[in-house]
PDB file of C-alpha atoms in Angstrom:
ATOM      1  CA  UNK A  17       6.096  33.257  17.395  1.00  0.00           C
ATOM      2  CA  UNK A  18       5.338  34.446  14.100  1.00  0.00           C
ATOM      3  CA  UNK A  19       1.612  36.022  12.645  1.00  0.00           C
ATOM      4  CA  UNK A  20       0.940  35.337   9.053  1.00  0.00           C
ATOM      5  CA  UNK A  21      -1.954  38.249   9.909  1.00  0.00           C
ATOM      6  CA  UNK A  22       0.599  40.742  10.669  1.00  0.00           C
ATOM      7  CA  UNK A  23       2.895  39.821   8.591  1.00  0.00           C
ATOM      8  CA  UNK A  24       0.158  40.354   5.390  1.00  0.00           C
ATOM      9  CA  UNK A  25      -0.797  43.342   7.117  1.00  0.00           C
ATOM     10  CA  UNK A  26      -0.337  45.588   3.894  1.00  0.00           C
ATOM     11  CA  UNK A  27      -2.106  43.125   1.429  1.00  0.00           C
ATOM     12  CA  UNK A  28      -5.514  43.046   0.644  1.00  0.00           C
ATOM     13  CA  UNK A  29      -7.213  39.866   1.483  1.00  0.00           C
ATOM     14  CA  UNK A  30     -10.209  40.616  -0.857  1.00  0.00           C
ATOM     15  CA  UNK A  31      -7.758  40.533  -4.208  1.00  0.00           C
ATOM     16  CA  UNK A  32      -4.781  38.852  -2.815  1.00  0.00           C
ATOM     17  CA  UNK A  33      -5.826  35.580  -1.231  1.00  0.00           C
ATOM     18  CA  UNK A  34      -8.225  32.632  -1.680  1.00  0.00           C
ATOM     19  CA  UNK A  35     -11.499  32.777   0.622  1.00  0.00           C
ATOM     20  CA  UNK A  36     -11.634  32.472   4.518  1.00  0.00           C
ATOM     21  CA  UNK A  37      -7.500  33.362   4.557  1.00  0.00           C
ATOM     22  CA  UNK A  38      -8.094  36.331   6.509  1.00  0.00           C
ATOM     23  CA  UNK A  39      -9.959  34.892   8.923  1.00  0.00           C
ATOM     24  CA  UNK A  40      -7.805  32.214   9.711  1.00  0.00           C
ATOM     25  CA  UNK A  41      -4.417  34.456  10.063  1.00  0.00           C
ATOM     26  CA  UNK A  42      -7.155  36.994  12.311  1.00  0.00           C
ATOM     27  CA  UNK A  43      -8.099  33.556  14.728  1.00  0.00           C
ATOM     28  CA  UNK A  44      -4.494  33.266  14.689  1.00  0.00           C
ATOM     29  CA  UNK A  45      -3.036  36.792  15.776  1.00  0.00           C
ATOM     30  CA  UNK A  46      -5.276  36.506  18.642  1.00  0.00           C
ATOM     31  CA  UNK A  47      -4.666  32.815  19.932  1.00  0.00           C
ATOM     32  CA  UNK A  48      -0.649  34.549  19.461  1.00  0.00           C
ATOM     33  CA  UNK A  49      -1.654  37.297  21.668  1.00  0.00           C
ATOM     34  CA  UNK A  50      -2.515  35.011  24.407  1.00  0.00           C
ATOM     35  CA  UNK A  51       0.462  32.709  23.946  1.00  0.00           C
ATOM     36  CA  UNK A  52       2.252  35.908  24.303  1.00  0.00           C
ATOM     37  CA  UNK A  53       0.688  37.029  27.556  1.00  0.00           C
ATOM     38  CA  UNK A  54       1.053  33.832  28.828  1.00  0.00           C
ATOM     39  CA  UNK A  55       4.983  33.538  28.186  1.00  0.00           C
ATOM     40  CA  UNK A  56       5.001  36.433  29.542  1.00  0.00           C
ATOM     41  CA  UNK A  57       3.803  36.232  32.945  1.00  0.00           C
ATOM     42  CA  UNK A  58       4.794  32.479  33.287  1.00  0.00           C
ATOM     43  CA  UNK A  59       7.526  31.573  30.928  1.00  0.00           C
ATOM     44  CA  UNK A  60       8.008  29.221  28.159  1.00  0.00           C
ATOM     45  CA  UNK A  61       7.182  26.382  29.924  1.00  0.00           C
ATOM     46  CA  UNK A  62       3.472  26.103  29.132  1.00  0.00           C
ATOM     47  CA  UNK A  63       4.063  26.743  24.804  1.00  0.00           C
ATOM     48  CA  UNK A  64       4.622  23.206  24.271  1.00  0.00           C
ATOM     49  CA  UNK A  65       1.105  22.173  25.821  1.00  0.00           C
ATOM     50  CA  UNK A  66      -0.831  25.426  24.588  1.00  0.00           C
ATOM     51  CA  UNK A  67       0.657  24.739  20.702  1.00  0.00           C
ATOM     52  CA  UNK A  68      -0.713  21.288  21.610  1.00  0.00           C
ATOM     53  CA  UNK A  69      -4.070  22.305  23.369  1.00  0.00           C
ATOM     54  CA  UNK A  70      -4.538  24.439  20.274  1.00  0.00           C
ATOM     55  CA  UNK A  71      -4.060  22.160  17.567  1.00  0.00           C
ATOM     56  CA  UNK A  72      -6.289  19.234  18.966  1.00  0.00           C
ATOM     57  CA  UNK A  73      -9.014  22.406  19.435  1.00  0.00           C
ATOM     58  CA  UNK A  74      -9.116  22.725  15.710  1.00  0.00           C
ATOM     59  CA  UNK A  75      -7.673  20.184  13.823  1.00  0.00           C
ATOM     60  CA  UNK A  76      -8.927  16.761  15.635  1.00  0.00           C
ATOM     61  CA  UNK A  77     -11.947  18.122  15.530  1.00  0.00           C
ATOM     62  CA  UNK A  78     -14.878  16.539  13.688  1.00  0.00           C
ATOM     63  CA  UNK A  79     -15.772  17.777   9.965  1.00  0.00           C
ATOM     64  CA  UNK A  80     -18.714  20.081  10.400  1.00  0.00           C
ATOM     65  CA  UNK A  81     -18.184  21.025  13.910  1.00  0.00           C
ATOM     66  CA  UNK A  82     -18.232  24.745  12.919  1.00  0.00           C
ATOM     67  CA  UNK A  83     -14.830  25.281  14.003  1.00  0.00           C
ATOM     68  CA  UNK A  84     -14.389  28.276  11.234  1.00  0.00           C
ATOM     69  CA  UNK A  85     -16.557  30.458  13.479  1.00  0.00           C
ATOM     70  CA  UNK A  86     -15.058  29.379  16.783  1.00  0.00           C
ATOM     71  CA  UNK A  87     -11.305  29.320  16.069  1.00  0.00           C
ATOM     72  CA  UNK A  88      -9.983  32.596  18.021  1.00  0.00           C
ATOM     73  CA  UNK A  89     -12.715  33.540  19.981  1.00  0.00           C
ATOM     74  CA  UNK A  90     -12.238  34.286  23.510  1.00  0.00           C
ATOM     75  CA  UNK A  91     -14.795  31.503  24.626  1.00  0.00           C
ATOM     76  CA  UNK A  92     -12.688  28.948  22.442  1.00  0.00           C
ATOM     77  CA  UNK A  93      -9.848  29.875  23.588  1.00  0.00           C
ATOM     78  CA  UNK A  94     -10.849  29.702  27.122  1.00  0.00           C
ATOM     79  CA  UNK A  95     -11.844  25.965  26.669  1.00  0.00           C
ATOM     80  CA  UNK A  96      -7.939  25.276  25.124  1.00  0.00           C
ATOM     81  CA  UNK A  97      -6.631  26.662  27.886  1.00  0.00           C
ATOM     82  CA  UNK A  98      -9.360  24.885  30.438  1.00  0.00           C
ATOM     83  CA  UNK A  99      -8.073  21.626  29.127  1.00  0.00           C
ATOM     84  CA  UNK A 100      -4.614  22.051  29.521  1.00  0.00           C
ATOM     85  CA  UNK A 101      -4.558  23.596  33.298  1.00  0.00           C
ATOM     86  CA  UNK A 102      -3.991  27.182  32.687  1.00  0.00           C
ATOM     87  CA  UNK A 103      -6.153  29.863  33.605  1.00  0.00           C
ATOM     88  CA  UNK A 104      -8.929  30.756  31.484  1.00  0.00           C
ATOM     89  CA  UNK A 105      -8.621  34.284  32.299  1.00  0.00           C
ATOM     90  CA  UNK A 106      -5.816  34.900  29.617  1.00  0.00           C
ATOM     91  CA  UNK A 107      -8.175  34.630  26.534  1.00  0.00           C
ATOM     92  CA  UNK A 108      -9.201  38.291  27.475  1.00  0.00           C
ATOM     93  CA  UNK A 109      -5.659  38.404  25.871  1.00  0.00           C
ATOM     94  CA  UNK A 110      -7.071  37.777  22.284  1.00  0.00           C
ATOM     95  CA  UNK A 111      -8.826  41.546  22.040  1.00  0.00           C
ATOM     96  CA  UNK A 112      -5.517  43.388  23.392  1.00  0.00           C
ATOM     97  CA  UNK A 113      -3.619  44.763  19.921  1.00  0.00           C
ATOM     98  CA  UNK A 114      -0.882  45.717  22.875  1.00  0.00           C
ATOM     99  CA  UNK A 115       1.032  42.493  22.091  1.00  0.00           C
ATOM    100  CA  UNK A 116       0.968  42.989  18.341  1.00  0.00           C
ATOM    101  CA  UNK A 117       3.988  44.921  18.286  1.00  0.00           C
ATOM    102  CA  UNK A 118       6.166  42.124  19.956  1.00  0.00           C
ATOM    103  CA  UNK A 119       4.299  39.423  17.675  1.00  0.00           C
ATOM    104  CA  UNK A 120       5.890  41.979  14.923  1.00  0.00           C
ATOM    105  CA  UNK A 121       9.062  41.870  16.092  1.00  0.00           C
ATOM    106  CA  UNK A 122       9.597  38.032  16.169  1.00  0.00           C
ATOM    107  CA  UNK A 123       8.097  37.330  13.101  1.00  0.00           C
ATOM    108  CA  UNK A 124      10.977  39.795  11.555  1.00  0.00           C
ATOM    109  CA  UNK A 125      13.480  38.163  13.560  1.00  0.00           C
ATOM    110  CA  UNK A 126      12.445  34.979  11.831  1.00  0.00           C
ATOM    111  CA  UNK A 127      12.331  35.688   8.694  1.00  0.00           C
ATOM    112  CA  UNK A 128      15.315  37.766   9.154  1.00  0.00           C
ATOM    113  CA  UNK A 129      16.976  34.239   9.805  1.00  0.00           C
ATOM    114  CA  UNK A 130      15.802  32.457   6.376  1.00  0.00           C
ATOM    115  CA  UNK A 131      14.950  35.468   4.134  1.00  0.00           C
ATOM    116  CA  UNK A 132      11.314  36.285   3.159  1.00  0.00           C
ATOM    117  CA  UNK A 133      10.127  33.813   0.612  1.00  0.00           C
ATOM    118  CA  UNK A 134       9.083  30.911   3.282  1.00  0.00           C
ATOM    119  CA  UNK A 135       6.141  30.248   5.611  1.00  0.00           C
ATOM    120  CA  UNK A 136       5.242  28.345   8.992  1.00  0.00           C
ATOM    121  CA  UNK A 137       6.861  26.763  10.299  1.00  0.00           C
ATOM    122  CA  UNK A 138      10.389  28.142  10.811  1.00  0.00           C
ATOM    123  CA  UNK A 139      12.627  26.379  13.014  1.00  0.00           C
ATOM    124  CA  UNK A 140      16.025  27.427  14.592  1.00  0.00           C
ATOM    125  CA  UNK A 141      18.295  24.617  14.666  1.00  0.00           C
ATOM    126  CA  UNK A 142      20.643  25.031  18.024  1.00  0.00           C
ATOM    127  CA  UNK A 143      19.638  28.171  18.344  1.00  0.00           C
ATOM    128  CA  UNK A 144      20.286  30.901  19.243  1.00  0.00           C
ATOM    129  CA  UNK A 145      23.030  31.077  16.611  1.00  0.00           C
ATOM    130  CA  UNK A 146      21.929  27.724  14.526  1.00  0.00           C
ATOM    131  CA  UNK A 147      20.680  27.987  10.732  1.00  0.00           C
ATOM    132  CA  UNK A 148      16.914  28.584  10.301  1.00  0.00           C
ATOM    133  CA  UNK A 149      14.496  26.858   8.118  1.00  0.00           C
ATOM    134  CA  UNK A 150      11.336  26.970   7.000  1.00  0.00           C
ATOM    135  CA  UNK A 151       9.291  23.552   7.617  1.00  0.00           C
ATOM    136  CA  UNK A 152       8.932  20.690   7.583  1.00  0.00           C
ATOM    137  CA  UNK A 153       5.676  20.499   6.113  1.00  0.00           C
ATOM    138  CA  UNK A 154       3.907  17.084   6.063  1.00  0.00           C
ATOM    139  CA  UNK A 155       0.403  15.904   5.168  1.00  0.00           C
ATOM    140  CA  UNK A 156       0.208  13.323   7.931  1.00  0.00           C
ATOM    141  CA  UNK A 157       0.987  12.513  11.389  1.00  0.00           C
ATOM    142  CA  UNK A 158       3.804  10.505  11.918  1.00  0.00           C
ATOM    143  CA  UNK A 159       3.359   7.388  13.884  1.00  0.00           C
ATOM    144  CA  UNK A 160       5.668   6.959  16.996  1.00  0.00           C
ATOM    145  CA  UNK A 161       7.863   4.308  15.007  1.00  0.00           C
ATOM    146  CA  UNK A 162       8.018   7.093  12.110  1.00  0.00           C
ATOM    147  CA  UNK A 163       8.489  10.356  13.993  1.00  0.00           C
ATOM    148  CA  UNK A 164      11.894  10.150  15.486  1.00  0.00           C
ATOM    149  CA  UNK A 165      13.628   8.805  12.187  1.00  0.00           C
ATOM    150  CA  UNK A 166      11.739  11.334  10.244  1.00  0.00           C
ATOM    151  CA  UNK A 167      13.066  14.291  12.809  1.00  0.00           C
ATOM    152  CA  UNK A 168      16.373  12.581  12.674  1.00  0.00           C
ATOM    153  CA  UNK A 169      16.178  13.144   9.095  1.00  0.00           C
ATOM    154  CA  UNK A 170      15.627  16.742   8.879  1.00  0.00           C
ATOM    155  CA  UNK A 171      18.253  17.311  11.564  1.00  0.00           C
ATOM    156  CA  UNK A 172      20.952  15.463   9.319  1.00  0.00           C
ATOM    157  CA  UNK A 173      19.969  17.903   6.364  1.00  0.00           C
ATOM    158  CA  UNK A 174      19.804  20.798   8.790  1.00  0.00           C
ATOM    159  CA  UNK A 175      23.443  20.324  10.196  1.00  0.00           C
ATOM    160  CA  UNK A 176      24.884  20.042   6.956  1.00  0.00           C
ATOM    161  CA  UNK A 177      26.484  23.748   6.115  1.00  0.00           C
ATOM    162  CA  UNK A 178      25.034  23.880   2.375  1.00  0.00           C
ATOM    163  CA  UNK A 179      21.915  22.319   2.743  1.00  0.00           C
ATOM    164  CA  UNK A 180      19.669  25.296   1.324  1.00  0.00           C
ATOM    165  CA  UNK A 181      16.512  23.617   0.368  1.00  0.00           C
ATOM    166  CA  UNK A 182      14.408  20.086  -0.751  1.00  0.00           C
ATOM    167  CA  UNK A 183      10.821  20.913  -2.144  1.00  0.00           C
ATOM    168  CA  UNK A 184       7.518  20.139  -3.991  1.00  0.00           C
ATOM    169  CA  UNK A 185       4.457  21.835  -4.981  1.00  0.00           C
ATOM    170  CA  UNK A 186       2.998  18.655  -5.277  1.00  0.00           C
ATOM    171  CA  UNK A 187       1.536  17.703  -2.540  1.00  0.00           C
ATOM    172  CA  UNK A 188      -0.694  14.805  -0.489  1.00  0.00           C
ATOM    173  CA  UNK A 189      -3.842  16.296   0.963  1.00  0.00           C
ATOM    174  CA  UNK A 190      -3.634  16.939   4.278  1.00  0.00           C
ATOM    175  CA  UNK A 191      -4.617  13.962   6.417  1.00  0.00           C
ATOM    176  CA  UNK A 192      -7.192  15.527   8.841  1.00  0.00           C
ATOM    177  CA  UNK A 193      -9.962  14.609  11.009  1.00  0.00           C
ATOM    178  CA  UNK A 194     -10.992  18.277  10.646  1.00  0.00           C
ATOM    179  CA  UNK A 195     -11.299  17.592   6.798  1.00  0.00           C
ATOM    180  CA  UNK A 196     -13.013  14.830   7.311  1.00  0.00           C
ATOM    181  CA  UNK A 197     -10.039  12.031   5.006  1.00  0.00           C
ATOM    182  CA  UNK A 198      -9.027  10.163   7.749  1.00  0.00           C
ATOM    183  CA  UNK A 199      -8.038   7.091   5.549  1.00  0.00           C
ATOM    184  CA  UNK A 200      -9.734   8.333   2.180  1.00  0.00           C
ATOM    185  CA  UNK A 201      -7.676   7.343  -0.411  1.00  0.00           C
ATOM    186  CA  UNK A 202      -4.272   9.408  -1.599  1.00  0.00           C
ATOM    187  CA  UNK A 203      -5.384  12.557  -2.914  1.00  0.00           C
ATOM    188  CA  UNK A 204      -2.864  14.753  -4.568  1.00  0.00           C
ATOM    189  CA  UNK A 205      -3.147  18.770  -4.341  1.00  0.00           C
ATOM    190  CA  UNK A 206      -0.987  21.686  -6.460  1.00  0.00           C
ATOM    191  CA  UNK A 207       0.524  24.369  -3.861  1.00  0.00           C
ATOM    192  CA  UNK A 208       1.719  27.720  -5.550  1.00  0.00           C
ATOM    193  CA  UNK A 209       2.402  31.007  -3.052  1.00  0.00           C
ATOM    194  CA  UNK A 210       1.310  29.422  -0.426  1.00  0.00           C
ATOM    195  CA  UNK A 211      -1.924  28.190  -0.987  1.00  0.00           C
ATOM    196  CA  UNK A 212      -3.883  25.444  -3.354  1.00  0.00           C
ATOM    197  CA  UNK A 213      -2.906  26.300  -7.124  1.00  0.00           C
ATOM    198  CA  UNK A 214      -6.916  25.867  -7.724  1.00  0.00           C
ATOM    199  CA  UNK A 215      -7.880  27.872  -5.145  1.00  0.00           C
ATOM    200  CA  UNK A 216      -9.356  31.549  -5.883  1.00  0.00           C
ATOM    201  CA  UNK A 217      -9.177  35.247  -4.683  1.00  0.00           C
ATOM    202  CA  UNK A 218     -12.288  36.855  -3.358  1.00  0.00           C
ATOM    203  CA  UNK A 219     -13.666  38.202  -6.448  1.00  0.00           C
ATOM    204  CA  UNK A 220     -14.233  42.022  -5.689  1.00  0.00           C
ATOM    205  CA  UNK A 221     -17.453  44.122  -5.071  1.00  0.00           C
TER     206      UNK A 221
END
C-alpha cells in the first residue's frame, strides 16, 4: 500500500499543491490505515473487495453528492465496509497514526522498486522479484471486451527486459460519474508533476 499523504509529509500543501490535495491524500492515509488493520487481522483476502468497495464509494458516485467532505471519515468508511461484508468496527482504524509507520515502510519499498519520480499506481509484475512500474493510468473504464487485451498489453511491455517507459502529459479527462462526463464529449487536459498543468497552489495568507 502506498500514502501519497505520507509520502508528501515534508511539503507544504499551502505553496506546493493545487487546492483540496491535502485533503484527498489525508481521506486516503486513513481509508490505508484501515486496509492495514484489516490485512492484518484477516489477511489479504478481503483487499481486492475493500479497493473495490472504496472506489464505487467515491467515484460512482453522483456529481454533487458531497463526497469531498465524506471521503475518509469513519462513518463513510463504515458504510464501504457495510457493503462489502466486513465489520464496520475497523473504521475506528482511520484515527490510529499506529499504522502510519508500516504505511511508511511500503510506500519506500515501492518506490524503492521504480525510483522516485512516479505515482499510483505501482505494480509488481511476478513479484516478489518481478520489475515494478508505475501505472497504468487510463481515463476510462475498460469494457469487458477491452480489459483483458488492454492488461495483456501492458504485461507484454512489462516482460520485456528494457521496457523503461511509454508516456503523455496529454491527457483525456477522466471519464467519471463522480465528475459528472459520463459521455460528454472528449475533453483533453495538460498533466505536469502530477496534477492538471492549469491547476493552482493555494495562494498563501
Amino acid at each position: 500500500m502506498i500514502s501519497l499523504r505520507l509520502l508528501n509529509k515534508q511539503k507544504n500543501y499551502a505553496t506546493e499543491f493545487p487546492p483540496n490535495y491535502e485533503r484527498g491524500h489525508t481521506a486516503g492515509l486513513r481509508m490505508l490505515r484501515v486496509a492495514a488493520k484489516i490485512r492484518a487481522e484477516l489477511g489479504r483476502e478481503p483487499m481486492g473487495a475493500l479497493y473495490e468497495g472504496y472506489g464505487r464509494a467515491y467515484w460512482d458516485q453522483p456529481k454533487g453528492a458531497g463526497m469531498s467532505q465524506k471521503l475518509g471519515t469513519v462513518a463513510h468508511i463504515g458504510d464501504v465496509l457495510h457493503a462489502i461484508g466486513l465489520p464496520a468496527a475497523f473504521a475506528t482504524a482511520a484515527d490510529d497514526p499506529s499504522w502510519d509507520a508500516a504505511l511508511e515502510a511500503e510506500t519506500e519499498l515501492a518506490l524503492s522498486r521504480t525510483g522516485r519520480d512516479v505515482g499510483t499506481p505501482i505494480i509488481t509484475f511476478a513479484p516478489p522479484d518481478g520489475v515494478s512500474f508505475f501505472g497504468p493510468v487510463i481515463s476510462r473504464i475498460p469494457s469487458d471486451e477491452e480489459a483483458v487485451p488492454l492488461w495483456n498489453a501492458v504485461l507484454t511491455l512489462a516482460q520485456f527486459p528494457g521496457f523503461a517507459e511509454l508516456k503523455r502529459s496529454l491527457r483525456e479527462a477522466p471519464q467519471l460519474r463522480i465528475l459528472g462526463n459520463l459521455g460528454d464529449s472528449l475533453q483533453h487536459e495538460d498533466w505536469r508533476g502530477g496534477h492538471r498543468a492549469d491547476a493552482q497552489p493555494e495562494p498563501q495568507a
